[in-house]
Structures are given as C-alpha cells and as structure tokens.
Coordinates of C-alpha atoms in Angstrom, one line a residue:
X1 CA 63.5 67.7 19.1
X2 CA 59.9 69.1 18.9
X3 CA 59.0 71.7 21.3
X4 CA 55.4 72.8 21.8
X5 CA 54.4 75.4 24.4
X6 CA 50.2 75.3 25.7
X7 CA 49.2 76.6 29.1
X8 CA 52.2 77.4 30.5
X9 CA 53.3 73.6 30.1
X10 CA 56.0 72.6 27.4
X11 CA 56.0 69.1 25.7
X12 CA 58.9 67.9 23.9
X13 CA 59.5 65.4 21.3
X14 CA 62.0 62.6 20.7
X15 CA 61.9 63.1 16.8
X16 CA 63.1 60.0 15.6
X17 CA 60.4 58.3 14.5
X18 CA 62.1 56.4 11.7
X19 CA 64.8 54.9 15.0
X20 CA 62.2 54.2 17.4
X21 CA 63.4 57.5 19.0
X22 CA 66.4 55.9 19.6
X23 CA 68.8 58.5 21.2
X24 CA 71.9 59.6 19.3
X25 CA 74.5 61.9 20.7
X26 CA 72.9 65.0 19.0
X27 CA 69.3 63.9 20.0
X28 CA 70.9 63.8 24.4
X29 CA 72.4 67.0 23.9
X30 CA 69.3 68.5 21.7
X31 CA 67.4 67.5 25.2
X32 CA 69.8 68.1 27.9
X33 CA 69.8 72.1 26.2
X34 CA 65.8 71.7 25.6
X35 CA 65.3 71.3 29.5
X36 CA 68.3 73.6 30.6
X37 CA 66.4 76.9 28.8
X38 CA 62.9 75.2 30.4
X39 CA 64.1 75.2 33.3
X40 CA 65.3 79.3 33.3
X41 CA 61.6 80.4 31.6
X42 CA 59.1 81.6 34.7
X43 CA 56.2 81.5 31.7
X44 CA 57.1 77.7 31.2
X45 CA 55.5 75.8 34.7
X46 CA 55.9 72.1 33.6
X47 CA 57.3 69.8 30.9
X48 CA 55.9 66.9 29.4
X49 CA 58.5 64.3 27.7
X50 CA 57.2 62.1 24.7
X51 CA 58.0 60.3 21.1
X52 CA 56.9 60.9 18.1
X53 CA 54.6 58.4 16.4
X54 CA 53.1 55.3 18.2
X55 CA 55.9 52.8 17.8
X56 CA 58.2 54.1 20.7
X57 CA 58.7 56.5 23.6
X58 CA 62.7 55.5 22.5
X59 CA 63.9 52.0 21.9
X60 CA 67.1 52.7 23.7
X61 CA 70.4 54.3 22.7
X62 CA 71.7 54.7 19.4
X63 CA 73.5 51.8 18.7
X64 CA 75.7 52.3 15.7
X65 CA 76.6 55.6 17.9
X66 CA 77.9 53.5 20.7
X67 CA 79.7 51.3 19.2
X68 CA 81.6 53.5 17.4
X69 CA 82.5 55.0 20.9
X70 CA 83.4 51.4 22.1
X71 CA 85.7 50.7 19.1
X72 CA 87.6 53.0 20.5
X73 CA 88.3 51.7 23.8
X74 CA 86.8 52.5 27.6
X75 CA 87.5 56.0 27.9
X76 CA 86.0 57.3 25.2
X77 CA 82.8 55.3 25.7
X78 CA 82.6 56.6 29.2
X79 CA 83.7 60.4 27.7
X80 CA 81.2 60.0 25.0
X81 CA 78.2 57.8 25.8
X82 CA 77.9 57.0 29.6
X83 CA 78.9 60.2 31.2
X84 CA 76.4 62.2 28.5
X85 CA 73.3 59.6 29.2
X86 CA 73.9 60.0 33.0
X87 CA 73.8 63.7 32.9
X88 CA 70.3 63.5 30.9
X89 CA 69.1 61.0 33.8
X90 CA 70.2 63.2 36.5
X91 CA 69.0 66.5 34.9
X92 CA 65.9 65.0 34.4
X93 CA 65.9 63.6 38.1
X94 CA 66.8 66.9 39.7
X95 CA 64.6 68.9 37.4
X96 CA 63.0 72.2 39.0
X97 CA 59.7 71.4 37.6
X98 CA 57.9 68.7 37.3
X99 CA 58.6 66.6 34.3
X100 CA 55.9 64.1 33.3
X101 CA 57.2 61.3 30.8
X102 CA 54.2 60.0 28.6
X103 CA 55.5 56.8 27.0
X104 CA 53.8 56.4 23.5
X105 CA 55.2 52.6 22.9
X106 CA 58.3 50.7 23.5
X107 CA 61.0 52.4 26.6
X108 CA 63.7 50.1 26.0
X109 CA 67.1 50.9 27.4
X110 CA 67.5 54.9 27.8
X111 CA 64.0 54.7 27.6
X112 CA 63.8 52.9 30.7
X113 CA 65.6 54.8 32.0
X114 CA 64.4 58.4 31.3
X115 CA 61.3 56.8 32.7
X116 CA 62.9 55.5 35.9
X117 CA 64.7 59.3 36.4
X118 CA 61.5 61.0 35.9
X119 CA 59.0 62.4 39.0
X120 CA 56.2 61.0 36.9
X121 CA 55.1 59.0 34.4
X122 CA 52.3 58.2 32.4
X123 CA 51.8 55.0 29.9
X124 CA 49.9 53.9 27.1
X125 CA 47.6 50.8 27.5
X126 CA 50.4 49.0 24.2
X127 CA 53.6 50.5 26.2
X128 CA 56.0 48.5 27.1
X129 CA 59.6 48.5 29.1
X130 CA 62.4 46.6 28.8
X131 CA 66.7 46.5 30.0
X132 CA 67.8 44.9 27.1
X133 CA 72.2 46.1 27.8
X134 CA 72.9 42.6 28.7
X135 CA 71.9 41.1 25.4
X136 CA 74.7 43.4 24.2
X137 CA 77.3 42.7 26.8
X138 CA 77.2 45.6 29.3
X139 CA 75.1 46.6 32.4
X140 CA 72.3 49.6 32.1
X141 CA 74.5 52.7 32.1
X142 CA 72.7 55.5 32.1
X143 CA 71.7 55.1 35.8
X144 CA 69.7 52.0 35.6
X145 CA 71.6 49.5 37.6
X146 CA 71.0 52.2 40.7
X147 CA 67.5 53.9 40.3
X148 CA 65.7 50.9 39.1
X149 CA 66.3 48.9 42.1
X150 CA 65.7 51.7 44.6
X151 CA 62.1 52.8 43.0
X152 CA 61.0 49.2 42.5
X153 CA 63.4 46.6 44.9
X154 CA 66.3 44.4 44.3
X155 CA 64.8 41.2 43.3
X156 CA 62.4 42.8 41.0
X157 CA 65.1 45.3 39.0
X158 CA 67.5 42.1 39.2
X159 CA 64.9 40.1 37.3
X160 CA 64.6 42.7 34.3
X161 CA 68.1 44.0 33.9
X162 CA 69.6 40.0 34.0
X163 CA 66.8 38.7 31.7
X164 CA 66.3 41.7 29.3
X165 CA 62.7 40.9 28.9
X166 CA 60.0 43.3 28.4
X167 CA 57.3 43.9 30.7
X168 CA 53.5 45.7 30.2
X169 CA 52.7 48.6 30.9
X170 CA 50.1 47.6 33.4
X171 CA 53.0 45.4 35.0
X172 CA 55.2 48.6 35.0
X173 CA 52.4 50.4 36.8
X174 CA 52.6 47.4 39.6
X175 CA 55.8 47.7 40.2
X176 CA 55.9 51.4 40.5
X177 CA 57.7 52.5 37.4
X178 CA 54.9 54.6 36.3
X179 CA 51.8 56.2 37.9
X180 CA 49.3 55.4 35.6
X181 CA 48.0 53.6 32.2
X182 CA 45.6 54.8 30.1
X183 CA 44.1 54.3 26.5
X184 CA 46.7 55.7 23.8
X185 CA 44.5 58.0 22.4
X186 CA 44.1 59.7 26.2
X187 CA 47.9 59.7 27.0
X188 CA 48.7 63.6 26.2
X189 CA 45.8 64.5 27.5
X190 CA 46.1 62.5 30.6
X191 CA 50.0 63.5 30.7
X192 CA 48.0 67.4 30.1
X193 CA 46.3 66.8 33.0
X194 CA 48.5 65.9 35.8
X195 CA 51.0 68.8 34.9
X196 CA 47.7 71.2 35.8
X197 CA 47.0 69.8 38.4
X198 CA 50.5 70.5 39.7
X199 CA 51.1 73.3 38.3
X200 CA 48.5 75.3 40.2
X201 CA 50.1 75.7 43.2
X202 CA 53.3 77.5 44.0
X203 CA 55.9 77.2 41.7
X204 CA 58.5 77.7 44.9
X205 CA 56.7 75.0 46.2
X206 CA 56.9 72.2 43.8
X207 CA 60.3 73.1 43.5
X208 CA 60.7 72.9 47.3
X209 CA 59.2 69.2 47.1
X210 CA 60.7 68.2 43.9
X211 CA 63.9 68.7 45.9
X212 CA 63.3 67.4 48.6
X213 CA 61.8 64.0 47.7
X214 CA 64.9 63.7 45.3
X215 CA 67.1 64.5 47.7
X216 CA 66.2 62.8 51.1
X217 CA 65.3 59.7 48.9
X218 CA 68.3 57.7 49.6
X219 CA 69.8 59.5 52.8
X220 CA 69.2 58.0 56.3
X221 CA 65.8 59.5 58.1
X222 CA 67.9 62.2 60.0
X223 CA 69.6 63.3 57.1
X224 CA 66.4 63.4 54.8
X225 CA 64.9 65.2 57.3
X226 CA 67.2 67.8 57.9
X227 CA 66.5 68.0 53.6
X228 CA 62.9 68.7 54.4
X229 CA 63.4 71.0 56.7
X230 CA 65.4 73.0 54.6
X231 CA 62.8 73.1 51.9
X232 CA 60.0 73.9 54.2
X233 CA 62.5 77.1 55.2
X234 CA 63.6 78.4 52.3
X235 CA 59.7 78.7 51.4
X236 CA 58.8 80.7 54.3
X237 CA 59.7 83.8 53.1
X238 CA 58.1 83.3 49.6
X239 CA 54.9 85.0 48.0
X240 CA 53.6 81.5 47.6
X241 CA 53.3 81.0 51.6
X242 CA 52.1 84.1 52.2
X243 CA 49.5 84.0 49.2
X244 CA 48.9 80.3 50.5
X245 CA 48.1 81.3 54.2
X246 CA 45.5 84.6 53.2
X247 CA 43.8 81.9 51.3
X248 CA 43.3 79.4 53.9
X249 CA 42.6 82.1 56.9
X250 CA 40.0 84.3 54.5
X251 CA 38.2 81.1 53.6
X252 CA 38.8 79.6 57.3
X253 CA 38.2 82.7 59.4
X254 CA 38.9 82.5 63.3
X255 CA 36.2 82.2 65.6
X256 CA 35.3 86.1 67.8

C-alpha cells in the first residue's frame, strides 16, 4: 500500500501491480489500517483510492488466497475472506470523509465492489467493471449481491452478477456506478479535483452528510428523516455553522 499526502488529501495505492491489484489478505488489512489512522488525522480532509499501473484498479480478490480458505471448509472462508472483504466495504461506505475511488483499469470482483461502497467514483475512458464470482461458483461476497442492486436496480445488478460480463466505463457511468469518465491521463487530477471541491466546506459538515446519506439510504422516509435531522443537529453547535452563517449575513447584509 502506497500512501501519498498533497493538500490535505491522501491517495492510496493498491500496490500490486504484477496481480492486477488483486487483493490478498495482507493487502485488505494494509487498507482497512491505512483508512482507520486517515480517518483520526484533522490535517488529512479526504482520501483518494487508486491502483498502481494502468492495467487495473484490482481484478478482484486473491484467488489462490481464497481457495486456500475454502479448502478448509465454510467457516473459515467466512472467518477469513468474507467477513474481512465486508468490513473493507463497509468501512469504506461509512467512511467520515469523503473517499473518491479513481479506477485506473479493470474493477473486477472486490473491485466492483470497493467502487459500489464508495461515496464517489471516478473512471478512466479504458476502465471497465465486471462480477465475475459466479464463474467460480459463489455469489459477490463482499457486499455485492446487496449494494449493487440498491445503487443501480434489481434487473440491472441481476444482469451483471448472473452473467459475469464486463461492462464500460461509460456504461458504468449510466447506470450510476460512477460519477464520471474521463481521459486516463486526467483521472488523478479529475479524482484531485472533486476531493477540493469538497473539501472546502466544513469538515463537520461533510461528515454530517456523509452520514446521513449512508444512513437514511435504505430506511423508510420517516426513519431517514429522523437520520437527517439528527445530522442537521449535531452541527448546530459547531464552528462550521457559525463560521458558515457570518459568511452568508456579512456578504448578505439585512436591509435598515
């Protein structure tokens, strides 16, 4: 795992250039403790998620890893492989601040589903995405069978995880999966970008939303509501409201 720190944004690397950035046990845990000390450094605003090279954002899990794992029966698949890839997904889905995924080539698999976890994503023009787990014998476990069809519908999701075939990334951007597409050689830059352009507002605040768009996503209107509400609050006494509101009344001053 690379980490690079410029303008108060960190980017990290899937090193694993010569695997398609495939995702071995030590490369999820190098990441899950990569965004956990992120996520505890005020001088660190935003994180942008990448592969090395131009192959592959990741091709997917390690698979010599897993079977291994499977060899030795369900539990210890679930102990070592499914329960570690869902806790990336979900850190990565909950994360405090925002986390932009710039996919450099092929997100296949984990890939996938990093991308489908993350708040944003970015994608260059050759990128592609794919659920190929069925061509091995199991469904998308890392939290693929669930987020994918809630971000981009059930027919749609259904299509990819029972066929395994890739799609663009200009399809991807259809359906939703990622926000944008752009030339390869303007993808960190692009990825550079949109973390600035968040990241100059209120860090309480972008938490506050983070949360509360992850959290209300799935609940019934009341409920997410009642999640929204509870953001709004628990920014009201902040420095960023109070900051935010001088701002707006110097520049908007009442009428005498």
């Amino acid at each position: 795992m690379i980490v690079e720190l410029h303008d108060r944004v960190a980017t990290l690397t899937i090193d694993r250039e010569h695997k398609l950035n495939a995702l071995d046990y030590p490369a999820i845990d190098a990441l899950l403790e990569a965004l956990d000390r992120i996520a505890t450094d005020g001088t660190i605003r935003a994180v942008i998620l990448t592969g090395a090279g131009r192959r592959a954002f990741s091709a997917g899990a390690d698979i010599p890893a897993l079977a291994a794992s499977i060899g030795l029966g369900p539990e210890r698949a679930l102990h070592d492989f499914v329960r570690r890839g869902q806790a990336l997904t979900r850190r990565i889905e909950e994360y405090p601040k925002p986390l932009i995924v710039a996919v450099n080539g092929l997100a296949y698999g984990a890939g996938c589903e990093i991308t489908e976890a993350a708040p944003l994503a970015i994608a260059a023009e050759h990128a592609s995405f794919a659920k190929p787990e069925i061509t091995l014998g199991f469904p998308p476990p890392f939290g693929g069978t669930q987020r994918l069809a809630r971000h981009i519908g059930r027919k749609r999701a259904l299509e990819l995880i029972l066929t395994g075939d890739p799609i663009p990334a200009a399809r991807a951007a259809e359906l939703g999966l990622v926000n944008a597409v752009v030339p390869a050689d303007e993808l960190l830059p692009a990825a550079r970008d949109l973390a600035a352009r968040t990241i100059r507002h209120a860090p309480t605040a972008i938490t506050a939303c983070l949360r509360a768009v992850t959290r209300g996503l799935n609940l019934p209107i009341d409920e997410a509501l009642a999640v929204e509400a509870a953001a709004f609050a628990a920014t009201v006494p902040t420095d960023g409201v109070r900051t935010g509101l001088r701002r707006f009344l110097d520049a908007h001053p009442a009428d005498a």
